[in-house]
Structures are given as C-alpha cells and as structure tokens.
CSV table of C-alpha atoms in Angstrom, one decimal:
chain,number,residue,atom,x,y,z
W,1,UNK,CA,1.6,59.5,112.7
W,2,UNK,CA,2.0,63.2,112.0
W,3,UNK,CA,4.5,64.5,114.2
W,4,UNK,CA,4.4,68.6,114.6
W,5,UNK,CA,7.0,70.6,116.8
W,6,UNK,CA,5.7,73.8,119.0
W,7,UNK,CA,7.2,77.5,118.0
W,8,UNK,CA,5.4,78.9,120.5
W,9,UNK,CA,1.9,78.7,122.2
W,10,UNK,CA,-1.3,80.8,123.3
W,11,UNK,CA,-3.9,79.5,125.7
W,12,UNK,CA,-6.3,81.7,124.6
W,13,UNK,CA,-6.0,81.3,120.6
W,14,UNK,CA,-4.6,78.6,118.0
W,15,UNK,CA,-1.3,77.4,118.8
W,16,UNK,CA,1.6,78.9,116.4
W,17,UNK,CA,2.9,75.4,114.4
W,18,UNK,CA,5.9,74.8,112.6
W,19,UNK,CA,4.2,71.9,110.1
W,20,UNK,CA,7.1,71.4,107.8
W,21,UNK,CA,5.5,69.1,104.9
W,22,UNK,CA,2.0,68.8,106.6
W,23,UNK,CA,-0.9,69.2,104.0
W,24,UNK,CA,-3.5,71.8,104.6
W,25,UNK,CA,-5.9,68.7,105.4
W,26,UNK,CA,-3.9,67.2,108.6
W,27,UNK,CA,-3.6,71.0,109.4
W,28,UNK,CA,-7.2,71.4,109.8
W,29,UNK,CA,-7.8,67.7,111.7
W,30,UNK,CA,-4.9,69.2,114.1
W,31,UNK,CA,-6.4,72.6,114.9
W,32,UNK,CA,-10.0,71.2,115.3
W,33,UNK,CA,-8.8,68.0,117.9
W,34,UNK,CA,-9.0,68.7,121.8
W,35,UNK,CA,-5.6,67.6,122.5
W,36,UNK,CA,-4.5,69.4,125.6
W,37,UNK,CA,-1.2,71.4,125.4
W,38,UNK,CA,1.5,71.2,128.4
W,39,UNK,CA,1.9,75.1,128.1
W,40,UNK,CA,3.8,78.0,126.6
W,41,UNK,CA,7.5,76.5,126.0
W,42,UNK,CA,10.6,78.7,126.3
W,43,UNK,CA,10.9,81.2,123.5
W,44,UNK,CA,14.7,80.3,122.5
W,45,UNK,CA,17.7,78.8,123.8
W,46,UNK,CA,20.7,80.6,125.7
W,47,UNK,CA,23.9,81.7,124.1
W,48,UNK,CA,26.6,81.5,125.5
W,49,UNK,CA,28.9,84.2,124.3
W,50,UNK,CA,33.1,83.9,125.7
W,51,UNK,CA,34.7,86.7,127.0
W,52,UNK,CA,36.4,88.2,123.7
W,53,UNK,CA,34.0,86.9,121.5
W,54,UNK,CA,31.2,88.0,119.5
W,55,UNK,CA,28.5,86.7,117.8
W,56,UNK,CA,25.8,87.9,115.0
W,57,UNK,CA,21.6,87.6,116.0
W,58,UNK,CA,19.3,87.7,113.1
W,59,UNK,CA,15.9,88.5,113.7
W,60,UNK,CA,14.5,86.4,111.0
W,61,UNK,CA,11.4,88.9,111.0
W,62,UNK,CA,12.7,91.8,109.7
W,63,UNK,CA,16.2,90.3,108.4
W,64,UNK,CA,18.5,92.2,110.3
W,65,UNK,CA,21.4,90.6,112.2
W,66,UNK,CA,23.2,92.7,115.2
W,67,UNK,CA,26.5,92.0,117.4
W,68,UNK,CA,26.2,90.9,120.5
W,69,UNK,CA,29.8,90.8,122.6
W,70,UNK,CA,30.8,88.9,125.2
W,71,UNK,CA,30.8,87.7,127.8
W,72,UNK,CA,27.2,87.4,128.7
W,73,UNK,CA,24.5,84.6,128.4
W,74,UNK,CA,21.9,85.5,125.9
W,75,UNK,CA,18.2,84.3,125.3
W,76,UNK,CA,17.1,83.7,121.6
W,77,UNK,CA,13.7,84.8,121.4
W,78,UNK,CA,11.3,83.3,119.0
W,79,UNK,CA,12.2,85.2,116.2
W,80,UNK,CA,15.9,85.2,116.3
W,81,UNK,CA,19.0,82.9,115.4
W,82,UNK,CA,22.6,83.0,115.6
W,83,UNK,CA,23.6,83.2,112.2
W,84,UNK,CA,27.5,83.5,112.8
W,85,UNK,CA,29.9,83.1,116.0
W,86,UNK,CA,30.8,83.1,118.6
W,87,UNK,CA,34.2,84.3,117.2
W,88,UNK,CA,37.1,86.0,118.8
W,89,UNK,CA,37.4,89.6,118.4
W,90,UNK,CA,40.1,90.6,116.2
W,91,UNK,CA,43.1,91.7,118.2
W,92,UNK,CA,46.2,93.4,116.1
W,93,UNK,CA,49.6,93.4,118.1
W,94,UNK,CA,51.4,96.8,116.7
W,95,UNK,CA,52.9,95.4,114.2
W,96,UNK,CA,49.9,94.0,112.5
W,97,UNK,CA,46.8,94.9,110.4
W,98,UNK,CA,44.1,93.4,108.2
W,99,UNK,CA,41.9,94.7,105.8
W,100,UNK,CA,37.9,94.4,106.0
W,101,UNK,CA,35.5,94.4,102.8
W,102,UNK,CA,32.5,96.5,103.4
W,103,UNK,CA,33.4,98.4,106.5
W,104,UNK,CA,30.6,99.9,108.7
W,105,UNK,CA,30.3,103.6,108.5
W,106,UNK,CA,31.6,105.4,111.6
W,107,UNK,CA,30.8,108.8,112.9
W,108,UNK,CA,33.9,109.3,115.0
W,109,UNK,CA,33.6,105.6,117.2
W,110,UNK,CA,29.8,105.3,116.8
W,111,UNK,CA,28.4,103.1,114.0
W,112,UNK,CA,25.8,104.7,112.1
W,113,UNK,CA,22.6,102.8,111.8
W,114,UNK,CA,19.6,102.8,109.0
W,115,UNK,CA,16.2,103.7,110.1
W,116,UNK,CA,15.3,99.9,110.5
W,117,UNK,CA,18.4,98.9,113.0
W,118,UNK,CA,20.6,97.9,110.4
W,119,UNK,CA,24.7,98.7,110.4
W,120,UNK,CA,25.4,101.4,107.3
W,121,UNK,CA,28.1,99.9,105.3
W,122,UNK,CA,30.9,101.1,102.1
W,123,UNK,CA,30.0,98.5,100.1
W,124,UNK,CA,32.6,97.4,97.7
W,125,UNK,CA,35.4,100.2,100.3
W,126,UNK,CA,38.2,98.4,101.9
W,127,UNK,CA,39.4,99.5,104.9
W,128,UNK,CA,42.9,98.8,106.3
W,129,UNK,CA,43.0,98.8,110.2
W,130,UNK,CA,46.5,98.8,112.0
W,131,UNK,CA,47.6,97.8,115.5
W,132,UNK,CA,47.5,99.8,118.6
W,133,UNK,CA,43.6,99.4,118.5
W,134,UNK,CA,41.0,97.8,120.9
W,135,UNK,CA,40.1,94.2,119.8
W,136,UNK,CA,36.9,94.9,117.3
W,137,UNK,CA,34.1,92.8,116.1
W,138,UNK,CA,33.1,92.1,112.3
W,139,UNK,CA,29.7,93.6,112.1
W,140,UNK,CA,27.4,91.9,109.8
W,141,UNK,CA,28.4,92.3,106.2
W,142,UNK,CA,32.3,92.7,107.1
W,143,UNK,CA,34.7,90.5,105.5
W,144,UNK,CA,37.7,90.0,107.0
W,145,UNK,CA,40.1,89.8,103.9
W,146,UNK,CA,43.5,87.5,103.5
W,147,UNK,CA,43.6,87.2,107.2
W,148,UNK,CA,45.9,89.3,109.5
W,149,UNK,CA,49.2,90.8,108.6
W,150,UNK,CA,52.4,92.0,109.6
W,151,UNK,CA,53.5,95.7,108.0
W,152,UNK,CA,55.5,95.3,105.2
W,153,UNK,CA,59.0,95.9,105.8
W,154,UNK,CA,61.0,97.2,102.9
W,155,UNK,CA,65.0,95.8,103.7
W,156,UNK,CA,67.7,97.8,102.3
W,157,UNK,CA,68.6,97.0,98.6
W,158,UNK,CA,65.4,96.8,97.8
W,159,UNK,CA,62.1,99.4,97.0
W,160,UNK,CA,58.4,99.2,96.8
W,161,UNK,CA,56.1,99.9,94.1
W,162,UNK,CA,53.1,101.2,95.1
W,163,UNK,CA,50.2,102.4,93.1
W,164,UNK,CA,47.4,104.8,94.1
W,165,UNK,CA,43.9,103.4,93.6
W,166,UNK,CA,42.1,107.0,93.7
W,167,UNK,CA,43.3,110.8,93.9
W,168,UNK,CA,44.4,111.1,97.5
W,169,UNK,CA,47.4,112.9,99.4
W,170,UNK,CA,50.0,110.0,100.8
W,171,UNK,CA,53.1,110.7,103.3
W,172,UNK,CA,55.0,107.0,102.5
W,173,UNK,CA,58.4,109.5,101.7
W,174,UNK,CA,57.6,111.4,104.7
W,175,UNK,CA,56.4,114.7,102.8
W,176,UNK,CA,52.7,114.9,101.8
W,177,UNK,CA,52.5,114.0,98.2
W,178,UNK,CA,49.6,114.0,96.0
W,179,UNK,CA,49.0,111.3,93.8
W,180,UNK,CA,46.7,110.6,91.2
W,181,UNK,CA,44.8,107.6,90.2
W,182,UNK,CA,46.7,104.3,89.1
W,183,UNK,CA,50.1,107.2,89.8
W,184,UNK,CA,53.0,104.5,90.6
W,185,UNK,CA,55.9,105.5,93.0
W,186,UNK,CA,59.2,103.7,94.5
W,187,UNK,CA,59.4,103.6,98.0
W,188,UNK,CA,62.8,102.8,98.7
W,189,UNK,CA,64.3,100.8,101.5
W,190,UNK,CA,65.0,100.3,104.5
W,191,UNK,CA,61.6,101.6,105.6
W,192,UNK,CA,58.6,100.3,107.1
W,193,UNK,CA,55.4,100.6,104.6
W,194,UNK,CA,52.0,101.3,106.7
W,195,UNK,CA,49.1,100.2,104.0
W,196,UNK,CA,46.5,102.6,103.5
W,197,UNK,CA,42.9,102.2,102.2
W,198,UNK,CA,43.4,103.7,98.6
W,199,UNK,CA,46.7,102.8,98.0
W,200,UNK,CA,48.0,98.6,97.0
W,201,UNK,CA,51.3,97.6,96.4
W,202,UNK,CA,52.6,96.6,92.8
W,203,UNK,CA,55.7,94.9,92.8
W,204,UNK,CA,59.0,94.6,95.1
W,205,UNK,CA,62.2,96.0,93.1
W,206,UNK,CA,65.6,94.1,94.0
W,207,UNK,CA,68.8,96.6,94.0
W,208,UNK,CA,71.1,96.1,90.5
W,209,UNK,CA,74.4,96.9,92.6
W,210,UNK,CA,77.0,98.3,90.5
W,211,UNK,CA,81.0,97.0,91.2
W,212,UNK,CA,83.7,99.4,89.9
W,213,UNK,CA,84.1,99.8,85.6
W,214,UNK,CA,80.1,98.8,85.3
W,215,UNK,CA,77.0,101.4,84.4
W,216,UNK,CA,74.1,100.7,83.5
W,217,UNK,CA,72.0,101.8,80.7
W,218,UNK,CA,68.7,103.3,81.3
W,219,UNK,CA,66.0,104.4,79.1
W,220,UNK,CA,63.2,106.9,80.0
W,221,UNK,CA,59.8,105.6,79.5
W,222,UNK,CA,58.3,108.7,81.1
W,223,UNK,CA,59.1,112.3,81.9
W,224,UNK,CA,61.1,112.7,85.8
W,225,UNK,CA,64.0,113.5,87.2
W,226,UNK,CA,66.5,110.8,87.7
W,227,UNK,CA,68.5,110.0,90.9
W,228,UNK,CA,70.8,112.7,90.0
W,229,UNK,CA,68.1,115.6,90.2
W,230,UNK,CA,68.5,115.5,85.7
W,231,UNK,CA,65.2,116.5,83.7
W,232,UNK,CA,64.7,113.1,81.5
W,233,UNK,CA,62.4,113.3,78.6
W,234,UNK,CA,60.5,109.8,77.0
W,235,UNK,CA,63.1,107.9,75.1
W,236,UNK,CA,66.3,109.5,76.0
W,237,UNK,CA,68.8,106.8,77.3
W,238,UNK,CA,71.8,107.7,79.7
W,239,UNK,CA,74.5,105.6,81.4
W,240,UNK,CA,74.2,105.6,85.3
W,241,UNK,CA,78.1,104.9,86.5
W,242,UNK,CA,78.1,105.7,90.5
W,243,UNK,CA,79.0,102.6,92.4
W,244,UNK,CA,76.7,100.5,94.7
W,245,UNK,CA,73.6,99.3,95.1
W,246,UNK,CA,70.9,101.1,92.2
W,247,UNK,CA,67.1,100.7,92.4
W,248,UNK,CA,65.7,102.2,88.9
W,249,UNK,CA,62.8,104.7,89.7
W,250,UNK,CA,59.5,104.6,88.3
W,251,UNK,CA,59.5,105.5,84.5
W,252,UNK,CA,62.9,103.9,83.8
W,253,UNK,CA,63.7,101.0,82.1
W,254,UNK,CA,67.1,99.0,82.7
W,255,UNK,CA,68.5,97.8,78.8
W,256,UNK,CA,71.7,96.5,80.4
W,257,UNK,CA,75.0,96.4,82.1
W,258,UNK,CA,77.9,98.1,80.4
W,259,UNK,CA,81.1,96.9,81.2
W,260,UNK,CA,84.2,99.2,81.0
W,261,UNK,CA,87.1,98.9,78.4
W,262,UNK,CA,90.5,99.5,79.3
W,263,UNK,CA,93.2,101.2,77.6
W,264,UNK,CA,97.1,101.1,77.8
W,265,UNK,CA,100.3,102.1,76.0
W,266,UNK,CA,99.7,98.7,73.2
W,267,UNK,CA,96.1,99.1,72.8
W,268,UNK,CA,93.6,102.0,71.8
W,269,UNK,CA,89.7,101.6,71.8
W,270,UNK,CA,88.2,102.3,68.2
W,271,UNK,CA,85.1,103.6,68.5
W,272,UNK,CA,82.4,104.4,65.7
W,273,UNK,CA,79.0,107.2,66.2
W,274,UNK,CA,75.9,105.6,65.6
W,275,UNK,CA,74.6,109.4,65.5
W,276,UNK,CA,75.6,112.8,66.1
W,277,UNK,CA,76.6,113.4,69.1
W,278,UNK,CA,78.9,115.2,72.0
W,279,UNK,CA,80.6,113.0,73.8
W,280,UNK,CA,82.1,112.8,77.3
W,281,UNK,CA,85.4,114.9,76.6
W,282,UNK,CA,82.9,117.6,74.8
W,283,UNK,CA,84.2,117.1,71.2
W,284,UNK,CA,81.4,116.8,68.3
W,285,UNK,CA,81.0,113.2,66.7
W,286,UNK,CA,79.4,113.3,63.1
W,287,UNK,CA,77.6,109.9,62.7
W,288,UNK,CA,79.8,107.0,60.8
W,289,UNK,CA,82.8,109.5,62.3
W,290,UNK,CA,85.4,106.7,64.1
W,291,UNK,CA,88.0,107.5,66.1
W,292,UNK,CA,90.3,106.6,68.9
W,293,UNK,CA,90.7,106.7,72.5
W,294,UNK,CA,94.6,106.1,74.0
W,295,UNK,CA,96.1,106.2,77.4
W,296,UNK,CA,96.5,109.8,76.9
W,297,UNK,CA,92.9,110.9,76.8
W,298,UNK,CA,91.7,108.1,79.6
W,299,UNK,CA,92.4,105.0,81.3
W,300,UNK,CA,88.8,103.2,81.2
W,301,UNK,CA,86.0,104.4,79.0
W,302,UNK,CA,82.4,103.1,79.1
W,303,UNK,CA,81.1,103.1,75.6
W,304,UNK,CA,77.8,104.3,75.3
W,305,UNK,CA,75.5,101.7,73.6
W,306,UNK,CA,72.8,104.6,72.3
W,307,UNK,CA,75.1,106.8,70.4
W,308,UNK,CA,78.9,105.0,69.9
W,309,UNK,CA,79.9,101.4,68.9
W,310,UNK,CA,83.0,99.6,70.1
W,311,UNK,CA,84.7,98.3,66.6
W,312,UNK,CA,87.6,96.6,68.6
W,313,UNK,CA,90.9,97.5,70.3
W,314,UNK,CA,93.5,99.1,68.0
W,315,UNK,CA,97.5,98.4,68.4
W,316,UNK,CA,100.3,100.8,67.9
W,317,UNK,CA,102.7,100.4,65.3
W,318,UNK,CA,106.5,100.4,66.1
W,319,UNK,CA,109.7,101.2,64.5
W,320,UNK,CA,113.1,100.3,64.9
W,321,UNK,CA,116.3,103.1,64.2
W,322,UNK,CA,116.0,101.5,61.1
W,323,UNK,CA,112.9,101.4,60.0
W,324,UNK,CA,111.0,103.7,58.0
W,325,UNK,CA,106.7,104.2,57.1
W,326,UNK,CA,104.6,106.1,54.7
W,327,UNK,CA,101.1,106.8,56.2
W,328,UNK,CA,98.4,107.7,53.8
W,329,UNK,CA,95.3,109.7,54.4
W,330,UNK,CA,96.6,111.5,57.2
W,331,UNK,CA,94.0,112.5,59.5
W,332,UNK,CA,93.8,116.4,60.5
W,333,UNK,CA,93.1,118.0,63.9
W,334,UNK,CA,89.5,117.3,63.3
W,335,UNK,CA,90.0,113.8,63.0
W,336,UNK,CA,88.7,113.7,59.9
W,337,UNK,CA,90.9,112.2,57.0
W,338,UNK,CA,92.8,114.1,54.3
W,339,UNK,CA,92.8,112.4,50.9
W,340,UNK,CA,96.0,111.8,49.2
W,341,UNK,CA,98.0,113.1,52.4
W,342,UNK,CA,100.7,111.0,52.6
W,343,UNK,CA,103.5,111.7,55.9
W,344,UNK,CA,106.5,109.7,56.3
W,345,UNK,CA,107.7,108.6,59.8
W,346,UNK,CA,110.9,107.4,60.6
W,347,UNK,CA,112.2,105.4,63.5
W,348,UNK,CA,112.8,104.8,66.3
W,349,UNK,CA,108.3,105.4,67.2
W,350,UNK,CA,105.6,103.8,68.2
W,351,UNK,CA,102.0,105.1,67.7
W,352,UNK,CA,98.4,104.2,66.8
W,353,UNK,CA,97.4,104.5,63.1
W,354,UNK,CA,94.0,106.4,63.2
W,355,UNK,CA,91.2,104.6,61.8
W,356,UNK,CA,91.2,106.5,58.4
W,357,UNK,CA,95.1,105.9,58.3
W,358,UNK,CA,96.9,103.5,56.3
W,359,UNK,CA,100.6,102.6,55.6
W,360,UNK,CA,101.9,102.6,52.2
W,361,UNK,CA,101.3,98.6,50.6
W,362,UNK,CA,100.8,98.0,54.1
W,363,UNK,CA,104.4,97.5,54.9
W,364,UNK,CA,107.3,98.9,57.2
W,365,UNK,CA,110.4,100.0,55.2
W,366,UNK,CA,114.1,99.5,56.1
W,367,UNK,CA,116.2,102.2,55.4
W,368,UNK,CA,119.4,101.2,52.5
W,369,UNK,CA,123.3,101.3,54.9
W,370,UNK,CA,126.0,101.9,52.4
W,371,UNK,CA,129.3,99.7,53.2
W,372,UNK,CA,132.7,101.9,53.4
C-alpha cells in the first residue's frame, strides 16, 4: 500500500500531494481513482511563541525567513516553517555586551529591508552591542559570537593592548585619538575598557614594579615619547630608574633589570666604555677609557649595560707612618694615563689606584730607621 500525506486540498481541482518516493506511475493510478477526500485540512500548525522570545518563519517559497516576537500564537501557513526558535531575546545587564556577526543594517531603530522582504545585512561586520539596551532579537543571518560578556576591566598594575582593525577615531584615554590600521596602543589601568566594533584587544601587560637601587633597561623599537615626555628614536636604549610599579609602552622592549652597585670608603666601582659616550656626571668617556667611581662622586651607581661595563670593585691601598709607594703611570686630570710618570706617596694614606695605575714591583716599601 502506497501511503500519500495531504499538503493541502482543492475541491474543484487535483489535490496538491506530497509523494515523497512515489513513481510517476502510482501518481497517475492516484489522481485518476474516485476516492473521496474528507476536505481542505488546516494549512499549518500554531506556534507558540513565550513572552521574551522570538522565533525565525521561513517561507520556503521565496526563501526568506522573518522574526516573529513574542508572546503571541502564530499559524504556519502552507508554505512556511520555523526554521529556528523560540529563543530568548538577548538581554545585557549594564555591565555586559556581546558581539553579533553579520549585523542587520539599521536606519536609526528601523531595519532596512531588500526589495523582496529580506533583512539587509554587513556581511562579514561585527558589531559590539553594550548594556543599557532593550532585550533584541537575532534576525536571520546574525550570529551571536562567544556568547555574552562582561566589560573588560583593566585592574591597576596592569594595561591593555589594543589594536585598531581600520582607520577610525577612538576615545579609550578619554581624548579623541585617531588611529590607524593594525596602530597598537596601551591602555593603562585601573580603567574600564568598553569594546568597540573596529577595535580588538591584543594582549594584557602585567606591571614590572621597580624596588629602590633597580632600573630597567629599555630599548626603543619604534619612534615615541617615553613615560617621561623624551623623543626616543629606533634603537636607542635608556635606563628607566623611578620607583614603583612600570608598564612599558607600545614600541619598547624590556632587555632587563639592572641592579645598583654600591660604593664605600674600601671599595670603588671600575668601570670600562663600551663606546663613546657622556655619562651621568657629564664627563666624556672615549671607548676602552676605564675609570673609577668612589664615595666621593656617589653612593650607588647603576651601570648602564648599552654604553659602560662593570670590570669589578676596586680596593684602596693603605699606608702605615712607615710605609712608603712608587705609583707608575700616573693618571692626569683627564683620567687618562701618563707614561713613565712615576709619583711617590708616603704614609700615613689610603686611596684607590686608578685603573692605568701601578705600584713600583707591585710592592709597598718601609722606610730605613737609623739606631742612635
């Protein structure tokens, strides 16, 4: 037996089958018999949409799908199916959002619709909706992306990276700022970060905090202005020293922590130039100059890796009332070594030998008593 299920019924004309395999044979014996049909039978079943709720109707003629809300009762007619739903609307708190794939175009709160009934969409647009908005439907062709989400909140001690997707104007500091595509910026914390459509974030920074005697040394990997409000150029390396917490800006890149040395009355730093340079007391360093740094000139002194190299701590030399050195090589006012200088010091002293500086056979000298 052949058994054939009713779409929908004329009395006047051939009844409209739905045959699924029947051959075109058994389709003929059908339409020719005088079987006798109860009458028309109802053209769809009711929906029952939820307050809230929503649901998408395709009419499977023309292959467009429409939203119908809740709450109502709704009768399919022959040509239409519910093709998604019922679903709750979306409803952010204020302090959520989500972001929707293929967004319907708006004109003001109206969604624009082709000529043939069908929602206008951005396809391959996101579009980030925040809180503080009437529950909304997903029209067909939305895509609700990673569910919803709270804002981002940025703590103290730590920043943002966010990078612009397209040229646009963006307030995250609070100033408008225009940015340009895949432009990268730090916002810093605390703060609240309200996602936009064009913009995504990159990265969350943690703070490098900074205890007293530490800096850290930074190298530029683009053109800005550092924390300071100081013009940096690509490549140049500095040594940030202020205490606390640090978050390095976009375009710098963190080498290390430098650790201060200290110095005291029985122990000098010796330091070497790697290059030519002016260093923090404003005196000219010729590279593969060394030189020292005493309790007189500072207490703690950060080398700085880029331009000077720590060769070790230096200690001073002492004499007793009766002892006696030769130094050779004297260094000048300059620093800078006189050959064949010699300079005889006699006791009671104590002080460093400068790096070009010798003693005479490397010995301290007694001085000869006469007995009476």
């Amino acid at each position: 037996r052949t058994t054939l299920r009713w779409s929908s019924m004329d009395r006047s004309s051939s009844a409209n089958l739905v045959y699924g395999t029947c051959s075109n044979r058994e389709r003929d014996i059908f339409q020719r018999s005088d079987l006798q049909f109860p009458g028309p039978l109802a053209e769809g079943n009711p929906v029952r949409i939820p307050p809230d709720c929503f649901v998408h109707v395709m009419d499977t003629n023309k292959k467009i799908a429409r939203v119908l809300l809740g709450p109502q009762n709704y009768t399919l007619l022959a040509c239409e199916q519910v093709v998604f739903g019922p679903k709750k609307l979306i409803d952010l708190g204020d302090s959520w959002f989500c972001i929707i794939q293929n967004p319907v175009v708006k004109n003001g709160d109206t969604v624009e619709h082709d000529e043939n009934g069908a929602v206008k969409l951005r396809f391959g647009a996101t579009e980030v909706r925040k809180g503080r908005m009437a529950p909304f439907p997903l029209y067909p062709g939305e895509k609700l992306e990673g569910g919803l989400g709270h804002f981002t909140v940025v703590r103290a001690e730590t920043g943002l990276v966010l990078r612009a997707k397209i040229d646009i104007v963006e307030d995250s500091l609070g100033l408008p700022t225009k940015r340009i595509a895949n432009q990268e910026w730090l916002l810093p914390g605390p703060a609240t970060y309200f996602p936009t459509d064009y913009v995504e974030i990159v990265r969350v920074l943690l703070a490098i905090v900074l205890v007293q005697g530490e800096s850290l040394h930074l190298e530029a990997e683009q053109a800005h202005s550092d924390a300071e409000g100081v013009s940096r150029v690509v490549g140049e390396q500095w040594l940030y020293e202020r205490e606390g917490p640090y978050i390095p800006l976009i375009g710098q890149k963190v080498i290390g922590k430098v650790v201060a040395l200290q110095t005291n009355h029985l122990r000098a730093l010796h330091l070497c130039a790697k290059r030519t340079f002016v260093d923090r007391f404003n005196k000219k360093r010729p590279a593969g100059s060394h030189w020292l740094l005493t309790a007189e000139d500072t207490d703690t002194y950060t080398p700085f890796p880029a331009y000077e190299a720590f060769m070790g701590f230096a200690h001073p030399t002492t004499l007793t009332p009766t002892q006696y050195c030769i130094v050779c090589d004297v260094a000048g006012a300059d620093g800078q070594p006189q050959l064949g200088k010699r300079q005889l010091v006699k006791g009671p002293a104590n002080f460093f030998l400068q790096p070009c500086e010798t003693l005479l056979q490397g010995e301290i000298f007694y001085f000869r008593t006469r007995r009476i």
